[in-house]
Amino acid sequence: RIIHLADYRRTDFVLERVDLTFELDPTETRVEARLIFHRREGADPAAPLVLDGDELTLAGLLFDQVEMEPSRYDATPDSLTIRDLPASEPFEITITTVINPEANTQLMGLYRTNGVYCTQCEAEGFRRITYFPDRPDVLAVYTVNIIADKASCPLLLSNGNFLGGAGYGEGKHFAAWFDPHPKPSYLFALVAGDLGVVEDTFVTMSGREVALRIYVEHGKEPRAAYAMDALKRSMRWDEEAFGCEYDLDIFMVVAVSDFNMGAMENKGLNVFNDKYVLADPETATDQDYANIEAIIAHEYFHNWTGNRVTCRDWFQLCLKEGLTVYRDHEFSADQRSRAVKRIAEVRHLKSEQFPEDAGPLAHPVRPVKYREINNFYTTTVYEKGSEVTRMIATLVGRETFRKGMDLYFERHDGDAATIEDFVKCFEAASGRDLTQFSLWYHQAGTPLVTVSSAYDAGKGVLTLSLEQTIPPTPGQAVKEPMHIPLRFGLLLADGSEAVPSAVEGAEVTGDVLHLTARRQTVTFSGIASRPVVSLNRGFSAPINLHFEQAPADLAHIARNDSDLFARWQALTDLALPNLVAAARNARAGTPVEPDAMLADTLLAIAADETLEPAFRAQALALPSESDIARELASNNDPDAIRAGREAVFAFVAGRDPAVFAALTERHRTEGPFAPDAASAGRRALRNAALAYLAVAEGTPARAAGAFAAADNMTDLSAALGVLAHRFPDAPETAEALEAFRARFADNALVLDKWFSIQATIPGAGALDRVKRLMGSPHFTMANPNRVRALVGTFAFANPTGFNRADGAGYRFLAEQILAIDPKNPQLAARILTAMRSWRALEEVRADHALNALRSISNAGKLSSDVADIVERMLKG
Ligand code: ARG
Ligand code: ZN
């Protein structure tokens, strides 16, 4: 069944209040839901009340406290329909269901993880707990009573403020919670169990004290300190940047080890994948710390963008997700290095969202139809959604953006809103018409902007010719031209910038050029000498830019642009043609010719001590194999791509190894480990240099030495990565892998790294290695993090291993998908999207991939999650 945006209509009944009582039991939890409704004014007086369910059995139904006659209702596992309800006065329905948390392997609704009861209700998990109008535009105030065994569940948590608790019969106790803020069911949460806690307080800008609690497994409390620090910084930042103050007496975070996604913003009670809470220097990398900071912030920021203002329907998902990602990006940029953060964001956008937008799963930021909403928690909705929000800020300016946000909260606090509501706030704040701009929400596909430039020295005029095309995507063959904001600068030979006396052919506001037509010719007058055009600075628009610039011009930008992001972008543009040519040569069996200018520019930047180390580390990371594949666009041979890239990498490594050796000496971090961005940058630079040195030297000795000397997880896992990926068969590698395993055998999150590092060892042997690792006593299919670490990482991040020419990688994935699907459809569907670029493969591989997809599609009983993905991949 397909759900269409156009079919949206309000409910016939208004839900006023929700009272829930849970009697927790591992296999037979009783849920009593007392719901007060009234018929909406103007609604059909004969309309029945239809509530959603999912695998439910009804154990009792009362109408105004009296048992309801069976003739007045129909109950099936997925719905409860009640007839003959009052025309206008309020009435109470009391529903009893009995559910089995232990058997809930989908991890949606109420389930148990390591003896802890927890819930995940977004998007449609609440209907697995009780019959309910389970849609985001039904907002109500909730009271929650939890009754449970005192010994195994000393802790009983739900949303809002704690009302009270006491003993309850033999060996049991209860707790009551009240959330005064009306909310949709997807923000409901319950946690019960025996956990350790880290406590702190936060005083809000109006002087209210808020209790902060992070709950983790006993013994792991010290590893929650960084998350707590990040939480307090997030709360302060949201006050300062957006005037958003926290609105309950308590804010709680619970870390659980079995979780389908990153984390969930339930009101006052965020539930997290423990991977995004737990960190200490011995077990977490700098990347882990940065992720924790970003995700703690993201979920906290949802309190206003998501919870206080929620979504009218799931088509509006980007209303909360795109906006909240934008907010967490800005937070991290303020806490760390803005340019380096931006580079990391764009890398991620290009490697994840661009392929999605170019393949069969492409969809608009705001889709108009879906079959399975779980499959729309995508990088398009999240990351492209964030970029669209960023473009609004670029178009209206920073201060006006803040005014628009203030207006959004003023107009819509307590609402279930739409994208149109959101955009109107910025139109009102800026006086700008955003109609054409809104196409970014509706047209899928990454726009391609083709640019050429000409300079007339006699007239002092620079002419830019720009053309935009938006590729066809499933269901959208023809596209309208979009409003594309391009930040730019005109760099002169001395590094200064030309200021034109006049611009014609496009609106220019500040340093933003507005491309709005399919074709535009823009002239800049009063330019005394030929400038180098630095275009799409800061990645102001999420586009593919084809601008043939001379290598010397790119090198000029790479060394001189005032915008660090533009410098990194120019390096990428300098490297990509060389890597693409290398891949073509490798495919044809002709010698690869690495570019000396590229190597020298990289080395100059690496050695430039005026540049921050984190930036230099980003500069040294050549475009990835998937970046090259995207550039090649079709008929891809992952083995040739890798071979070409390896040749270029080796050339850079061998060009002047002394530069890399000097970096590893100069940038040692002294003293105790600190996770701050500057220290992390130095470690990143040293580890980038280590990878080049290892290749230049051709022996595992240096990496083995780094492995032995490492006193933190960043350096340890980086050294292990170099050993495993560069010297997979060396005895040093086997020893290091075993030492790592033995040392961290009881730490699940670190073991995940051990699996991932091995899952990404390139080459045709990877599949057998992965199969062997699945037989390891450490492996389990029951833990989503473990499955993602091994099977997911292999499929997503090992191009040569997964795309083996004989198709065995695809057949393996198909088997795994079919094995995972009956237990955890969301996990299966997510991992299957690793095949989203299958049509861009060369014929033989594409044929194998097609057969593997067909084998899934023909397998019979599939979840709607997997069926939806596989059908779209076969069709699109
Ligand atoms: N709202 C959560 C977040 O982004 C993620 C929920 C994901 N839900 C899902 N069904 N995949 O913070
Ligand atoms: Zn979110």
Coordinates of N, CA, C and O in Angstrom, one line a residue, residues 280-354:
D280 N 36.0 6.9 26.1 CA 37.2 7.3 26.9 C 38.4 7.1 25.9 O 38.3 6.5 24.9
P281 N 39.5 7.7 26.3 CA 40.7 7.7 25.3 C 41.1 6.3 24.9 O 41.5 6.1 23.8
E282 N 40.9 5.3 25.8 CA 41.4 4.0 25.5 C 40.5 3.3 24.5 O 41.0 2.4 23.8
T283 N 39.3 3.6 24.5 CA 38.3 2.9 23.7 C 37.7 3.7 22.5 O 37.0 3.1 21.7
A284 N 37.8 5.0 22.6 CA 37.0 5.8 21.5 C 38.0 6.6 20.7 O 39.0 7.1 21.2
T285 N 37.7 6.7 19.4 CA 38.6 7.5 18.5 C 38.1 8.9 18.6 O 37.0 9.3 19.0
D286 N 38.9 9.8 18.0 CA 38.5 11.2 17.9 C 37.2 11.3 17.1 O 36.4 12.2 17.4
Q287 N 37.0 10.5 16.1 CA 35.8 10.5 15.3 C 34.6 10.1 16.2 O 33.5 10.7 16.1
D288 N 34.8 9.1 17.1 CA 33.8 8.8 18.0 C 33.4 10.0 18.9 O 32.2 10.2 19.1
Y289 N 34.4 10.7 19.4 CA 34.1 11.8 20.2 C 33.3 12.9 19.5 O 32.3 13.4 19.9
A290 N 33.7 13.1 18.2 CA 33.0 14.1 17.4 C 31.6 13.7 17.1 O 30.6 14.5 17.1
N291 N 31.4 12.4 16.9 CA 30.0 11.9 16.6 C 29.2 12.0 17.9 O 28.0 12.4 17.8
I292 N 29.7 11.7 19.0 CA 29.0 11.8 20.3 C 28.5 13.3 20.5 O 27.3 13.6 20.7
E293 N 29.4 14.2 20.3 CA 29.1 15.6 20.4 C 28.0 16.0 19.5 O 27.0 16.7 19.9
A294 N 28.1 15.6 18.2 CA 27.1 16.0 17.2 C 25.7 15.3 17.5 O 24.7 16.0 17.3
I295 N 25.7 14.1 17.9 CA 24.4 13.4 18.1 C 23.8 13.8 19.4 O 22.5 14.0 19.4
I296 N 24.5 14.0 20.4 CA 24.0 14.5 21.7 C 23.3 15.8 21.4 O 22.1 16.1 21.7
A297 N 24.0 16.7 20.6 CA 23.5 18.0 20.2 C 22.2 17.8 19.4 O 21.2 18.5 19.6
H298 N 22.3 17.0 18.4 CA 21.2 16.8 17.4 C 19.9 16.4 18.2 O 18.9 17.0 18.0
E299 N 20.0 15.4 19.1 CA 18.8 15.0 19.8 C 18.3 16.0 20.7 O 17.1 16.3 20.8
Y300 N 19.2 16.7 21.4 CA 18.8 17.8 22.3 C 18.1 18.9 21.5 O 17.1 19.4 21.9
F301 N 18.7 19.3 20.3 CA 18.1 20.4 19.5 C 16.7 20.0 19.0 O 15.9 20.9 18.8
H302 N 16.4 18.7 18.9 CA 15.1 18.3 18.5 C 14.0 18.8 19.5 O 12.8 18.9 19.2
N303 N 14.5 19.1 20.7 CA 13.5 19.5 21.7 C 12.6 20.7 21.2 O 11.4 20.8 21.4
W304 N 13.3 21.6 20.4 CA 12.5 22.7 19.8 C 12.2 22.3 18.4 O 11.0 22.5 17.9
T305 N 13.1 21.9 17.6 CA 12.8 21.6 16.2 C 12.5 20.1 16.0 O 13.4 19.3 15.7
G306 N 11.3 19.8 16.3 CA 10.8 18.4 16.2 C 9.8 18.1 17.3 O 8.7 17.6 17.0
N307 N 10.1 18.6 18.6 CA 9.2 18.3 19.6 C 8.2 19.4 19.9 O 7.0 19.2 19.8
R308 N 8.7 20.6 20.2 CA 7.8 21.8 20.4 C 7.1 22.1 19.1 O 5.9 22.4 19.1
V309 N 7.8 22.0 18.0 CA 7.2 22.1 16.7 C 7.4 20.8 16.0 O 8.6 20.4 15.7
T310 N 6.4 20.0 15.8 CA 6.5 18.7 15.1 C 6.0 18.7 13.7 O 5.8 19.7 13.1
C311 N 5.9 17.5 13.1 CA 5.6 17.4 11.7 C 4.1 17.0 11.6 O 3.6 16.2 12.3
R312 N 3.5 17.6 10.6 CA 2.1 17.3 10.3 C 1.9 15.8 9.9 O 0.9 15.2 10.3
D313 N 2.8 15.4 9.1 CA 2.7 14.0 8.6 C 4.2 13.6 8.3 O 5.0 14.5 8.3
W314 N 4.4 12.3 7.9 CA 5.8 11.9 7.7 C 6.4 12.4 6.4 O 7.6 12.3 6.3
F315 N 5.6 12.9 5.5 CA 6.2 13.6 4.4 C 7.0 14.8 4.8 O 7.9 15.2 4.0
Q316 N 6.7 15.3 5.9 CA 7.4 16.6 6.4 C 8.6 16.2 7.2 O 9.1 17.1 7.9
L317 N 9.1 15.0 7.1 CA 10.1 14.6 8.0 C 11.3 15.5 8.0 O 12.0 15.8 9.0
C318 N 11.6 16.0 6.8 CA 12.8 16.9 6.7 C 12.6 18.2 7.5 O 13.5 19.0 7.8
L319 N 11.3 18.5 7.8 CA 11.0 19.8 8.6 C 11.8 19.7 9.9 O 12.4 20.7 10.3
K320 N 11.8 18.5 10.5 CA 12.6 18.4 11.8 C 14.0 17.9 11.5 O 14.9 18.4 12.2
E321 N 14.2 17.0 10.6 CA 15.5 16.4 10.5 C 16.5 17.3 9.7 O 17.6 17.5 10.2
G322 N 16.1 17.8 8.6 CA 17.0 18.7 7.8 C 17.4 19.9 8.7 O 18.5 20.2 8.8
L323 N 16.4 20.4 9.3 CA 16.6 21.6 10.2 C 17.5 21.3 11.4 O 18.4 22.0 11.7
T324 N 17.3 20.1 12.0 CA 18.1 19.8 13.2 C 19.5 19.4 12.8 O 20.4 19.7 13.5
V325 N 19.6 18.7 11.6 CA 21.0 18.4 11.2 C 21.8 19.8 10.9 O 22.9 19.9 11.3
Y326 N 21.1 20.7 10.3 CA 21.7 22.0 10.1 C 22.1 22.6 11.4 O 23.2 23.2 11.5
R327 N 21.2 22.5 12.4 CA 21.6 23.1 13.7 C 22.7 22.4 14.3 O 23.6 23.0 14.9
D328 N 22.8 21.0 14.2 CA 23.9 20.4 14.8 C 25.2 20.6 14.1 O 26.3 20.7 14.6
H329 N 25.1 20.8 12.7 CA 26.3 21.2 12.0 C 26.8 22.5 12.4 O 28.1 22.7 12.6
E330 N 25.9 23.5 12.6 CA 26.4 24.8 13.1 C 27.0 24.8 14.5 O 28.0 25.4 14.8
F331 N 26.4 23.9 15.3 CA 26.9 23.8 16.7 C 28.4 23.2 16.6 O 29.3 23.8 17.2
S332 N 28.6 22.2 15.9 CA 29.9 21.6 15.8 C 30.9 22.6 15.1 O 32.0 22.7 15.5
A333 N 30.4 23.3 14.2 CA 31.3 24.3 13.5 C 31.7 25.4 14.5 O 32.9 25.8 14.5
D334 N 30.8 25.8 15.4 CA 31.1 26.7 16.5 C 32.1 26.1 17.5 O 32.9 26.9 18.1
Q335 N 31.9 24.8 17.8 CA 32.7 24.2 18.8 C 34.1 23.8 18.3 O 35.0 23.7 19.1
R336 N 34.2 23.6 17.0 CA 35.5 23.1 16.5 C 36.0 24.0 15.4 O 35.8 25.3 15.5
S337 N 36.6 23.5 14.4 CA 37.0 24.4 13.2 C 35.9 24.4 12.2 O 35.6 23.3 11.6
R338 N 35.4 25.5 11.9 CA 34.3 25.6 11.0 C 34.7 25.1 9.6 O 33.9 24.3 9.0
A339 N 35.8 25.4 9.1 CA 36.2 25.0 7.7 C 36.4 23.4 7.7 O 35.9 22.8 6.8
V340 N 37.0 22.9 8.7 CA 37.3 21.5 8.7 C 36.0 20.7 8.9 O 35.7 19.7 8.2
K341 N 35.1 21.3 9.7 CA 33.8 20.6 9.8 C 33.0 20.7 8.5 O 32.4 19.7 8.1
R342 N 33.1 21.8 7.8 CA 32.4 21.9 6.5 C 33.0 20.9 5.5 O 32.2 20.2 4.8
I343 N 34.3 20.7 5.5 CA 34.9 19.7 4.6 C 34.3 18.3 4.9 O 33.9 17.6 4.0
A344 N 34.3 18.0 6.2 CA 33.8 16.7 6.6 C 32.4 16.5 6.2 O 32.0 15.4 5.7
E345 N 31.5 17.5 6.3 CA 30.1 17.4 6.0 C 30.0 17.2 4.5 O 29.2 16.4 4.0
V346 N 30.8 17.9 3.7 CA 30.6 17.8 2.2 C 31.2 16.5 1.7 O 30.6 15.8 0.9
R347 N 32.2 16.0 2.4 CA 32.7 14.6 2.0 C 31.6 13.6 2.2 O 31.3 12.8 1.4
H348 N 31.0 13.8 3.4 CA 29.9 12.8 3.8 C 28.7 13.0 2.8 O 28.2 12.0 2.3
L349 N 28.3 14.2 2.5 CA 27.2 14.5 1.6 C 27.5 13.8 0.2 O 26.7 13.1 -0.4
K350 N 28.7 14.1 -0.3 CA 29.0 13.6 -1.6 C 29.2 12.0 -1.6 O 28.8 11.4 -2.6
S351 N 29.7 11.5 -0.6 CA 29.9 10.0 -0.6 C 28.6 9.2 -0.3 O 28.4 8.1 -0.7
E352 N 27.6 9.9 0.4 CA 26.4 9.1 0.8 C 25.2 9.7 0.0 O 24.4 8.9 -0.6
Q353 N 25.0 11.0 0.1 CA 23.7 11.5 -0.5 C 23.8 11.6 -2.0 O 22.8 11.3 -2.7
F354 N 24.9 12.0 -2.6 CA 25.0 12.2 -4.0 C 24.7 10.8 -4.7 O 24.0 10.8 -5.7

